[in-house]
XYZ file of C-alpha atoms in Angstrom:
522
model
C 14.256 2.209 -6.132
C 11.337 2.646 -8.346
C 13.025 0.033 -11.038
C 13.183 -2.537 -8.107
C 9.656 -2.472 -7.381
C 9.169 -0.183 -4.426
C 6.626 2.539 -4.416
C 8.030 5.896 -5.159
C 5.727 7.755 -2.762
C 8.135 9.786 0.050
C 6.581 7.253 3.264
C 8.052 3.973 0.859
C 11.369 5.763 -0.239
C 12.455 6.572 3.711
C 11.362 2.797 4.353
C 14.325 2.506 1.860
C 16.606 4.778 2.735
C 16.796 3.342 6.640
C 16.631 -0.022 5.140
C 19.611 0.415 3.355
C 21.461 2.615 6.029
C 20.424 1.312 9.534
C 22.755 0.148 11.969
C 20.508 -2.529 12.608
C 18.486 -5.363 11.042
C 15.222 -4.438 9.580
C 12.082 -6.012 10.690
C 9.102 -5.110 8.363
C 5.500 -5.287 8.312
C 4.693 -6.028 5.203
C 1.441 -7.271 4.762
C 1.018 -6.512 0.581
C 4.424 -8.346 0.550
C 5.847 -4.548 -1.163
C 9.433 -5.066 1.436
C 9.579 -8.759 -0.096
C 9.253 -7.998 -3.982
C 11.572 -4.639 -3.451
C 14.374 -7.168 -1.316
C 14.100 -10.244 -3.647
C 14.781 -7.573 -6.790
C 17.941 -5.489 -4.906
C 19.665 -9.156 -3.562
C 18.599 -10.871 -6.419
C 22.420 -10.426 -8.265
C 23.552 -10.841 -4.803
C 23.117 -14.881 -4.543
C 19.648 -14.087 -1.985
C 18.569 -16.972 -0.092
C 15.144 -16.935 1.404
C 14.086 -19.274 4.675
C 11.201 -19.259 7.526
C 11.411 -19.975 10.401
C 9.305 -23.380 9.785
C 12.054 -24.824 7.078
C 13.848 -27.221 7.860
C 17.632 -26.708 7.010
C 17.201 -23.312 8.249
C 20.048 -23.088 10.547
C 22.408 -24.642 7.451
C 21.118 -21.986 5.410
C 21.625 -19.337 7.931
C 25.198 -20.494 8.632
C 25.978 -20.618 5.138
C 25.023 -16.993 4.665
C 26.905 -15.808 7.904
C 30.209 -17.431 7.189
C 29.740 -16.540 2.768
C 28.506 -13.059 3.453
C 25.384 -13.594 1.347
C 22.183 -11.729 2.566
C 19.015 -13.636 3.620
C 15.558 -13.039 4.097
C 13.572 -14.609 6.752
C 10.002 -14.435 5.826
C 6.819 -14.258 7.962
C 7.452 -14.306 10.856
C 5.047 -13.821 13.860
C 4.737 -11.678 17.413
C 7.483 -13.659 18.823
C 10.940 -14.602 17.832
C 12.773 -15.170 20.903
C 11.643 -12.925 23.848
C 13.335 -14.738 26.518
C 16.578 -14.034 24.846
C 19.013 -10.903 25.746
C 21.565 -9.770 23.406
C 24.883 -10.183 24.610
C 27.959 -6.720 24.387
C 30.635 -7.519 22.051
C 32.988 -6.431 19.538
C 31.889 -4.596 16.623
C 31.737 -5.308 13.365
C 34.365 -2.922 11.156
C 31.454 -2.351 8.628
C 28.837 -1.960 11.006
C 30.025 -0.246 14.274
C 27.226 -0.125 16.543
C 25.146 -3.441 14.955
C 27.630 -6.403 16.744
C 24.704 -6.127 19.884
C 21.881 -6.560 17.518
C 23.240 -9.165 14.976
C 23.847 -10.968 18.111
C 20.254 -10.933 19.119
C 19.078 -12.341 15.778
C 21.503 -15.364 15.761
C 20.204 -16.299 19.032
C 16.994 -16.601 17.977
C 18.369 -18.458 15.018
C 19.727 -20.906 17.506
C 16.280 -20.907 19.594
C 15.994 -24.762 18.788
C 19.522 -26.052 20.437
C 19.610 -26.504 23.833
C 21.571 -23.382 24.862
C 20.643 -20.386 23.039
C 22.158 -18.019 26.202
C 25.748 -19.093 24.521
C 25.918 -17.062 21.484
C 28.592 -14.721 21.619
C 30.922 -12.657 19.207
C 34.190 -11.421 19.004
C 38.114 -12.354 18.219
C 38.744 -15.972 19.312
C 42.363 -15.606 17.846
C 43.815 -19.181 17.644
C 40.386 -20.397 17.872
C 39.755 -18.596 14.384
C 42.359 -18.761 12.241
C 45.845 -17.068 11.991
C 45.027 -12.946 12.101
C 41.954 -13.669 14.881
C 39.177 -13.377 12.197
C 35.822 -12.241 13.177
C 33.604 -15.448 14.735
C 30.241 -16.695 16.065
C 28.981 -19.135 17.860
C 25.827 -19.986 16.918
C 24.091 -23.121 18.682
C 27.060 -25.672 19.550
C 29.372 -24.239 16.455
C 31.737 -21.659 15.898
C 31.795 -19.907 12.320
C 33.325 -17.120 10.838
C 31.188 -13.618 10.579
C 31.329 -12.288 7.278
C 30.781 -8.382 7.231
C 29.041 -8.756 3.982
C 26.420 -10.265 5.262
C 22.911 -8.660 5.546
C 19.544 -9.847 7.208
C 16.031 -8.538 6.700
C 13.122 -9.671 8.148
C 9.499 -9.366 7.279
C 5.944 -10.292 8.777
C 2.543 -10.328 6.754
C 0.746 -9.548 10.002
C -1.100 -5.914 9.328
C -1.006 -4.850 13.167
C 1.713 -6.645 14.912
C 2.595 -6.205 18.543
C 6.559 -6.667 18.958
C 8.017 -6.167 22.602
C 9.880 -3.354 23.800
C 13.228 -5.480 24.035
C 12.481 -7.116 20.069
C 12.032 -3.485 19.060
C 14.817 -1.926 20.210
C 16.650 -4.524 18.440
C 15.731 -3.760 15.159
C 14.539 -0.978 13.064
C 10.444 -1.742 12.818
C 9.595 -0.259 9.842
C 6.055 -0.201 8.000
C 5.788 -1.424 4.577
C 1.966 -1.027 4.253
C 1.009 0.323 0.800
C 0.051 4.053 0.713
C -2.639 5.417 -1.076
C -0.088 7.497 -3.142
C 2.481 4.393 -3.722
C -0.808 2.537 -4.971
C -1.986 4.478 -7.053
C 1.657 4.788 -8.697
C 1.254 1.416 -9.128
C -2.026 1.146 -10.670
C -0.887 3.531 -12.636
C 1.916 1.851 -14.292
C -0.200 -1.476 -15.381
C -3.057 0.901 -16.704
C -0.543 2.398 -19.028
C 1.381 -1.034 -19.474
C -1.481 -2.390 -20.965
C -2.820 0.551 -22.949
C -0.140 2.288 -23.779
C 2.880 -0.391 -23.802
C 5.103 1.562 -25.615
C 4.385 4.198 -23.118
C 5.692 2.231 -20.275
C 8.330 0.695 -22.013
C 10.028 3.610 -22.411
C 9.551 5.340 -19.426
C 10.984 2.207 -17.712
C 14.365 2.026 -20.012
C 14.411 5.991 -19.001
C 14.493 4.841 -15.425
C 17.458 2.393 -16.010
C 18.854 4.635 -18.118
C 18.989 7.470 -15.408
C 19.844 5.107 -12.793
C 23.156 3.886 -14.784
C 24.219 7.811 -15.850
C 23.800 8.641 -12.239
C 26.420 5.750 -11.379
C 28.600 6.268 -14.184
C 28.917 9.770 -12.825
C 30.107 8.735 -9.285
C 32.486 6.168 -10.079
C 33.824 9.410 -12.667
C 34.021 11.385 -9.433
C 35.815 8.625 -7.517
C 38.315 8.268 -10.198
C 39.025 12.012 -10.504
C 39.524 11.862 -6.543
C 41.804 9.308 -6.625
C 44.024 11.008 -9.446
C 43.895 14.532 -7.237
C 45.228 11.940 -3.897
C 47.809 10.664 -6.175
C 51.331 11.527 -4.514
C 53.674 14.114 -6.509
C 52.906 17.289 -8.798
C 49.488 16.523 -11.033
C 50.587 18.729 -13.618
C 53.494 16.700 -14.408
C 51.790 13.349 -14.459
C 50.534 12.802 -18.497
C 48.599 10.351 -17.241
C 46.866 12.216 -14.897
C 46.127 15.114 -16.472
C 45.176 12.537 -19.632
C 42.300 10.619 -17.118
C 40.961 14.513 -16.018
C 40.626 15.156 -19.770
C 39.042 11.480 -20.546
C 36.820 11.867 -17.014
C 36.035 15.480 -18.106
C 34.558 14.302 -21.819
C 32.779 11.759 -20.509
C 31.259 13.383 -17.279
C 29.731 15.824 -20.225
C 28.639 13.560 -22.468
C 26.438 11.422 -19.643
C 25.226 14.655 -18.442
C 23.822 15.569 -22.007
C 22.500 11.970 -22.218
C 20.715 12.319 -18.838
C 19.235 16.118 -19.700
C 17.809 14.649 -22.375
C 16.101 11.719 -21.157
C 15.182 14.378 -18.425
C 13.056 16.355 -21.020
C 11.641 12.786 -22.513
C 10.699 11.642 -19.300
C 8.384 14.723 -18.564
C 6.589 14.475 -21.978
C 5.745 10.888 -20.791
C 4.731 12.163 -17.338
C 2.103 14.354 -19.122
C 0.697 11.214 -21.260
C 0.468 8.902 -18.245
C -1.491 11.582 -16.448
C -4.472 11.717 -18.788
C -5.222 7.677 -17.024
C -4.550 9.063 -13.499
C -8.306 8.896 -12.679
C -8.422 5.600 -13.262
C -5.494 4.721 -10.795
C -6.915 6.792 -8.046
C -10.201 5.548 -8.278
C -9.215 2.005 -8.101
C -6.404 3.043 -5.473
C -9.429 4.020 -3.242
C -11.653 0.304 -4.119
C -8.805 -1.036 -2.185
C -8.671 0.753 0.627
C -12.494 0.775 1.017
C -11.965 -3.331 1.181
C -9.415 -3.397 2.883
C -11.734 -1.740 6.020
C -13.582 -4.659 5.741
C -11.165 -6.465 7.823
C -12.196 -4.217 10.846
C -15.912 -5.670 10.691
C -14.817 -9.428 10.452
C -10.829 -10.557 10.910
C -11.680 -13.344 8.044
C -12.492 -10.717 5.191
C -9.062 -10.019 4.247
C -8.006 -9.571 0.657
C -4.383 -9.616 -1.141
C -2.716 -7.077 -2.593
C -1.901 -9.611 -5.392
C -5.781 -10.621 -5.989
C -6.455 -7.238 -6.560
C -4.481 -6.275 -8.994
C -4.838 -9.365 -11.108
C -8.607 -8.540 -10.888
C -7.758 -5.219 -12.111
C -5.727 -6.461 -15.384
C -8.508 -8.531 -15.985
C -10.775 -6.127 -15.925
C -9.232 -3.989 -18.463
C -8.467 -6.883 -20.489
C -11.942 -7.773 -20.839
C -13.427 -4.439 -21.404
C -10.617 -4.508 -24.063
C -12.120 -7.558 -25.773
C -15.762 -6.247 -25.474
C -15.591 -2.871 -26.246
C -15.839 -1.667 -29.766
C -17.031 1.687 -29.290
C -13.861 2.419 -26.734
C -10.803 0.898 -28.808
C -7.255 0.666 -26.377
C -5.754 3.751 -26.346
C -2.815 2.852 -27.668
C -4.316 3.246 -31.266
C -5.863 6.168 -29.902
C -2.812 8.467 -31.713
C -3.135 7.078 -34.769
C -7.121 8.076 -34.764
C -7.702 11.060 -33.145
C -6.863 15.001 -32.857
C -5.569 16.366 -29.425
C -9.075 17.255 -28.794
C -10.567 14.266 -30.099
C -8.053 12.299 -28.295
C -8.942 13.576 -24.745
C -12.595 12.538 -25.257
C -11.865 9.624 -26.702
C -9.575 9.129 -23.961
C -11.891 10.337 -20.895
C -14.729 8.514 -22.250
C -12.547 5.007 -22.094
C -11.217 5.495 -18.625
C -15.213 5.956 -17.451
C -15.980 2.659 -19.289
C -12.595 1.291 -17.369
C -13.399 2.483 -14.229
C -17.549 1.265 -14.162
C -16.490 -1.905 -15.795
C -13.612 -2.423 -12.692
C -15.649 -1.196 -9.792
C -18.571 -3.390 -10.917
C -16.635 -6.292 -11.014
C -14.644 -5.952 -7.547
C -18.314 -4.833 -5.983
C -19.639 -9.027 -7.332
C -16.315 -10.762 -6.043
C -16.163 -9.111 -3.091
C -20.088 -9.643 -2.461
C -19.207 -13.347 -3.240
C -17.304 -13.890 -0.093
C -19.339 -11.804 2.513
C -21.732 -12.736 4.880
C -25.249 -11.383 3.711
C -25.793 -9.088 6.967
C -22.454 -7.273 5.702
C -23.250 -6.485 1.831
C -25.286 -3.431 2.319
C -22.561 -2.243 4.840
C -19.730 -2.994 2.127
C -22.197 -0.990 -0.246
C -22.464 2.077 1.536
C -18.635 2.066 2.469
C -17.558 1.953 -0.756
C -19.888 4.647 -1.860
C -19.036 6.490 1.091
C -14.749 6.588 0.171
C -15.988 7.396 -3.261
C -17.357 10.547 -2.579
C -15.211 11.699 -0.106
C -12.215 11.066 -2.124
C -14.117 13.104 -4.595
C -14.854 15.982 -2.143
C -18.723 15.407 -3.441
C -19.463 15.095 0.544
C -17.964 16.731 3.163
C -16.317 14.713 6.146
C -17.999 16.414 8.996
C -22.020 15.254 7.521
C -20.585 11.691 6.908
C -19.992 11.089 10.337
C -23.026 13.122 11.251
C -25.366 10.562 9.295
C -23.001 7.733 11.064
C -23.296 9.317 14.805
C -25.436 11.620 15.210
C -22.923 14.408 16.695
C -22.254 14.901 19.858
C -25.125 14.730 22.350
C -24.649 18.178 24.448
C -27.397 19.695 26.712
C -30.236 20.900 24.251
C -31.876 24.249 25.671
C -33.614 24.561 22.939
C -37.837 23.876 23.562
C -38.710 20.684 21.195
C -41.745 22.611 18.968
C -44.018 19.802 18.805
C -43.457 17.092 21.274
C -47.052 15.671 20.540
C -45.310 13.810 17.477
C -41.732 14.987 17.430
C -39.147 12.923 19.910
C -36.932 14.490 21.841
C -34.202 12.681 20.421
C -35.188 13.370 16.908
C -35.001 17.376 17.707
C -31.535 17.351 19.822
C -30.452 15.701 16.359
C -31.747 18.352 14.073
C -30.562 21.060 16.539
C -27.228 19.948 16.041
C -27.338 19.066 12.633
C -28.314 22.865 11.961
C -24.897 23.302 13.265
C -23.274 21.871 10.127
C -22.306 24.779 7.292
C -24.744 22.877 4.587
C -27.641 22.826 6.940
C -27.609 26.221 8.394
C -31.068 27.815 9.590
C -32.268 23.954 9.995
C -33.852 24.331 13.854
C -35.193 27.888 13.192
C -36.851 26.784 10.236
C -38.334 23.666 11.673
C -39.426 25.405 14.804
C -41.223 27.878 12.898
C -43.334 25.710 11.154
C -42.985 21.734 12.405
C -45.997 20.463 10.732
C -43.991 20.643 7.345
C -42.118 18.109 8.522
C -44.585 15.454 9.690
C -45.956 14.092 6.943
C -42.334 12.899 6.199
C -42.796 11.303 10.046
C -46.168 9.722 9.183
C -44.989 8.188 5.799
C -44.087 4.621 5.190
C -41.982 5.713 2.676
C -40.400 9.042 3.961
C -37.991 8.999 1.342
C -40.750 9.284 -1.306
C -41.648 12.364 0.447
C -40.097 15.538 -0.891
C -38.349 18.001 2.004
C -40.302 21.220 2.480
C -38.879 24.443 0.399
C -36.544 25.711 0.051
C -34.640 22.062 1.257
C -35.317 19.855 -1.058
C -33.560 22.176 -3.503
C -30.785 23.317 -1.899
C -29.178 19.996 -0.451
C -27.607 17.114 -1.595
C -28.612 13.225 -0.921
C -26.271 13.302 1.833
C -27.956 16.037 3.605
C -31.026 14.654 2.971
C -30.410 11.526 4.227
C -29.299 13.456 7.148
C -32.741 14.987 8.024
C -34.351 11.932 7.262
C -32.066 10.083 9.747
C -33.155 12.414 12.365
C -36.503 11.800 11.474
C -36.576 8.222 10.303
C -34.219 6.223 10.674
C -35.478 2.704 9.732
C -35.051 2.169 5.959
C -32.920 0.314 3.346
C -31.956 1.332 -0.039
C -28.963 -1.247 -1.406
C -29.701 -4.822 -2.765
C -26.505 -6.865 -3.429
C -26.208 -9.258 -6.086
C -27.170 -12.449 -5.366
C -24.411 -15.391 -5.260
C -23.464 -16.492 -8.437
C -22.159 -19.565 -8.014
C -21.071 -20.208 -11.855
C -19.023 -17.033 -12.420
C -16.901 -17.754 -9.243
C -15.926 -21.060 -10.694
C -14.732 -18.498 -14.052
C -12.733 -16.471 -11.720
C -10.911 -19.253 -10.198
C -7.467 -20.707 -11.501
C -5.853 -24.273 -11.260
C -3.815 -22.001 -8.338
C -6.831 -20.392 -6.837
C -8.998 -22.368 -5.327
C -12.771 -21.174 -3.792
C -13.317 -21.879 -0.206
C -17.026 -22.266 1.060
C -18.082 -21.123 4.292
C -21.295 -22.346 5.898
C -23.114 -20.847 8.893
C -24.443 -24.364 10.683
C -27.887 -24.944 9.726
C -28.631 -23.594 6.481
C -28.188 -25.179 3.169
C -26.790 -23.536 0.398
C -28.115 -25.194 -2.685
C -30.836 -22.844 -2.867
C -28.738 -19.843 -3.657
C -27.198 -21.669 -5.915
C-alpha cells in the first residue's frame, strides 16, 4: 500500500484492508484527499473513471462502469445522498454475497434525478436479459447488465460529516483523516527525497521490488497447488514433478532476492532516521493549524498547501545556506561523527527556517484578534510534543482547575482576592508546584510586590521559585496573580511577499471587515 500512496501507519493500513475486503461500498472522509490519491493509484491500470455528483453525463458514466465492470469514484460528496431512498432485498451478487442490498442503495441514488428512483431493483430477468438470465439493473427508466467486476468508492472532503443511521448502515464509513504517525511518514519521505535522492530512490525500488517477490511467490504457490489437484499419481507425471522442481528453484531464488533487499532496506531505515526530527516537528505545525479551524470555520488549510510550503522551504534554505550544504554531499565530506553534526546542525537550520515561514503565511490570512492565539498554540503543541511541559499545567494556565470548596483561610485578604488564592491552592496541587499554598501562607507579602507591579513579569518569584520552575510554571503563578498581560507580537502583513508565494494556480483572496481600509497595512 505504501507504493500507492497511503500512509503506512496501522489506523491508514486497516482503512485499507476493509476497503479492499468489505462487503459493502466504502464511503470515506477524506478531507487531505489521502483515500483519493491511494484509489486513483490502485484503479489507475484498471481503466478508473472519476464523476461528482454535479457532472453532467454522470449517469452515462455510471452506466458505463456498471454494465463494463470498471470501478468509479464519486468524489465529494456532501451530508446527503438520497435519504428518502430504501434499499430494496434482492439477489446476490456471486462475487459479493451479502453487497446486492447495498449496491442497490447506491444506484438509487444514482438515479435520484429521474422521476422514479423507488424502481431500482436487481436480480435475474431471464428473457429480459439475455439467453442464461444474466445479472441486471434497472437504473432510472433502463435496464443494464451488472457486471461483478465492478467496484464503487465514495469520498467526502467534509472533516466532520454527519451521515444518517440508514446511509451508514449502507456503507462502510471509514476515516481517512491523516494521522500524526502517517504524516510524519510522509514528511519524512520528501525530506529525504530532496536531500538524500538516492536515498529514496532506492528505498522506493526496494518497495516494488518486495511487493513483486511477494506476488511471484503466491502465484508459485498457486501453481504448485494446482499440480498437487491434478488427477492421477504425481510421481508418474514428468511434468509434474518437472514444474515442483522449476517452482522449487525459483521459490528459492526470490526468497534470497527478498532477504536481501530485507537487510538493504534496514540500513536505509537507519539513514532516514537521522531526519526524523524534522518530520515530526513539521508533522506537529500541521496539526497545531489545523486547530485553527475550531476558532473560525474559514481558517482551513490543505494538506496539499502544506507540503508544497514545506519543499519550498527546504529548497530555499538549500539555495541560501552555505554553511549547511544538502546532505546528500554530506558522505562525501564528513566522518560518522562529523556527519551527525553536520547532519543535526542542518535539520535545526531546516526546521527554524520551515516553522518561521508557515508562522508568516499563516499570520497572513488571520484575523489580527487571532495571531497571538495562533502564537501561543503553536508554542504550546511544541512543547508538549517535546514533553518540555507537562499536560496537566497547560490546561492549568488555560482553566484554572477545577473550582472545589477552598477551606483553606486566604492569608491576606487586604490585597490578595479570593479568587487569586483558591487558584494557588489548587495549583499547589500540581507535582511541579508542590509546597505552593504553605509557602505563600507563611509569608504573603513576598508575593505582593509582584501584585503591585505594572510589569509583574519583570518581577523575579521569591526563593527558592524563581529557580526551581520553568516559564510555564511561572506563568502559572503569575496567572493566579495577574492575569492581564501580553507577550507575542505577530508580524505585520506583508503584502509583497504574499504576491511571491502565489502561483498562476493560486490565487490570494482578501477579506475585509466593513469599515476599515486596508491600504495602510499595506
Amino acid at each position: 500500500m505504501e507504493h500507492r500512496r497511503l500512509p503506512t501507519d496501522t489506523f491508514s493500513i486497516d482503512n485499507g484492508v476493509i476497503v479492499s475486503n468489505s462487503r459493502r461500498w466504502p464511503l470515506m472522509i477524506d478531507p487531505q484527499g489521502q483515500a483519493n490519491k491511494w484509489v486513483k493509484n490502485s484503479e489507475k491500470e484498471n481503466t478508473l473513471s472519476i464523476i461528482k455528483l454535479t457532472d453532467s453525463d454522470y449517469m452515462r458514466t455510471l452506466e458505463n462502469c456498471i454494465q463494463f465492470g470498471t470501478p468509479l469514484l464519486l468524489e465529494n460528496v456532501g451530508e446527503e445522498l438520497d435519504p428518502a431512498s430504501r434499499p430494496q432485498t434482492g439477489p446476490c451478487c456471486p462475487n459479493r454475497p451479502s453487497d446486492r442490498e447495498h449496491q442497490q442503495w447506491f444506484y438509487r441514488v444514482a438515479s435520484k434525478g429521474t422521476s422514479r428512483p423507488d424502481t431500482v431493483s436487481a436480480g435475474r430477468y431471464g428473457a429480459e436479459c439475455g439467453a442464461g438470465g444474466m445479472d441486471c439493473i434497472r437504473l432510472g427508466e433502463s435496464v443494464i447488465e451488472y457486471s461483478c467486476d465492478f467496484r464503487f468508492y465514495i469520498t467526502t472532503k467534509l472533516r466532520n460529516p454527519h451521515y444518517l443511521p440508514e446511509l451508514a448502515t449502507k456503507v462502510s464509513l471509514l476515516n481517512f483523516m491523516i494521522t500524526p504517525e502517517g504524516l510524519e511518514d510522509q514528511l519524512l519521505g520528501i525530506v529525504v527525497a530532496k536531500e538524500r535522492p538516492e536515498l529514496e530512490e532506492e528505498r522506493n525500488a526496494l518497495i516494488l521490488q518486495s511487493a513483486s517477490n511477494k506476488k511471484q511467490l503466491k502465484e508459485i504457490e498457486d501453481r504448485i497447488l494446482e499440480t498437487l489437484h491434478s488427477e492421477g499419481n504425481i510421481l508418474e507425471d514428468e511434468s509434474a514433478i518437472q514444474i515442483l522442481d522449476s517452482a522449487k528453484i525459483m521459490s528459492n531464488e526470490i526468497s534470497k532476492k527478498q532477504q536481501i533487499a530485507e537487510k538493504t532496506e534496514i540500513k536505509i531505515a537507519e539513514s532516514r532516521e537521522g531526519y526524523r526530527p524534522i518530520a515530526k516537528h513539521s508533522s506537529i505545525l500541521f496539526f497545531s493549524i489545523a486547530d485553527l479551524a475550531n476558532i473560525d470555520p474559514m481558517y482551513q488549510y490543505s494538506l496539499s498547501w502544506f507540503v508544497n510550503l514545506y519543499i519550498s522551504s527546504i529548497q530555499e534554505r538549500q539555495s541560501r545556506s552555505h554553511l549547511t550544504p544538502p546532505c546528500h554531499a554530506i558522505g562525501q565530506q564528513c566522518s560518522v561523527v562529523g556527519k551527525s553534526k553536520v547532519l543535526e546542525k542542518r535539520l535545526r537550520f531546516l526546521i527554524d527556517h520551515f516553522t518561521y515561514n508557515l508562522y508568516c503565511n499563516v499570520c497572513r490570512s488571520l484575523f489580527e484578534k487571532d495571531k497571538l492565539l495562533f502564537s501561543f498554540l503553536l508554542c504550546s503543541n511544541l512543547l508538549l510534543a517535546k514533553r518540555q511541559i507537562e499536560y496537566s499545567e497547560f490546561m492549568f494556565l488555560l482553566t484554572g482547575g477545577v473550582g472545589l470548596q477552598n477551606t483553606v483561610p486566604n492569608p491576606d485578604p487586604r490585597w490578595l482576592q479570593d479568587r487569586s488564592w483558591d487558584e494557588i491552592c489548587r495549583a499547589s496541587d500540581l507535582p511541579g508546584l508542590q509546597g505552593l499554598r504553605e509557602f505563600f501562607g507563611k509569608s504573603p507579602e513576598s508575593f505582593q510586590l509582584i501584585y503591585d507591579s505594572k510589569e509583574p513579569y519583570n518581577i523575579p518569584l521569591p526563593r527558592p521559585w524563581c529557580t526551581k520552575l520553568n516559564h510555564l510554571q511561572k506563568m502559572i503563578i503569575y496567572r493566579c496573580l495577574r492575569p492581564d498581560k501580553k507577550f507575542v507580537e505577530p508580524p505585520p502583513f506583508d503584502l509583497t511577499k504574499s504576491y511571491m508565494d502565489s502561483t498562476c494556480t493560486m490565487p490570494l483572496v482578501f477579506v475585509l471587515s466593513p469599515g476599515p481600509t486596508p491600504w495602510p497595512a499595506c
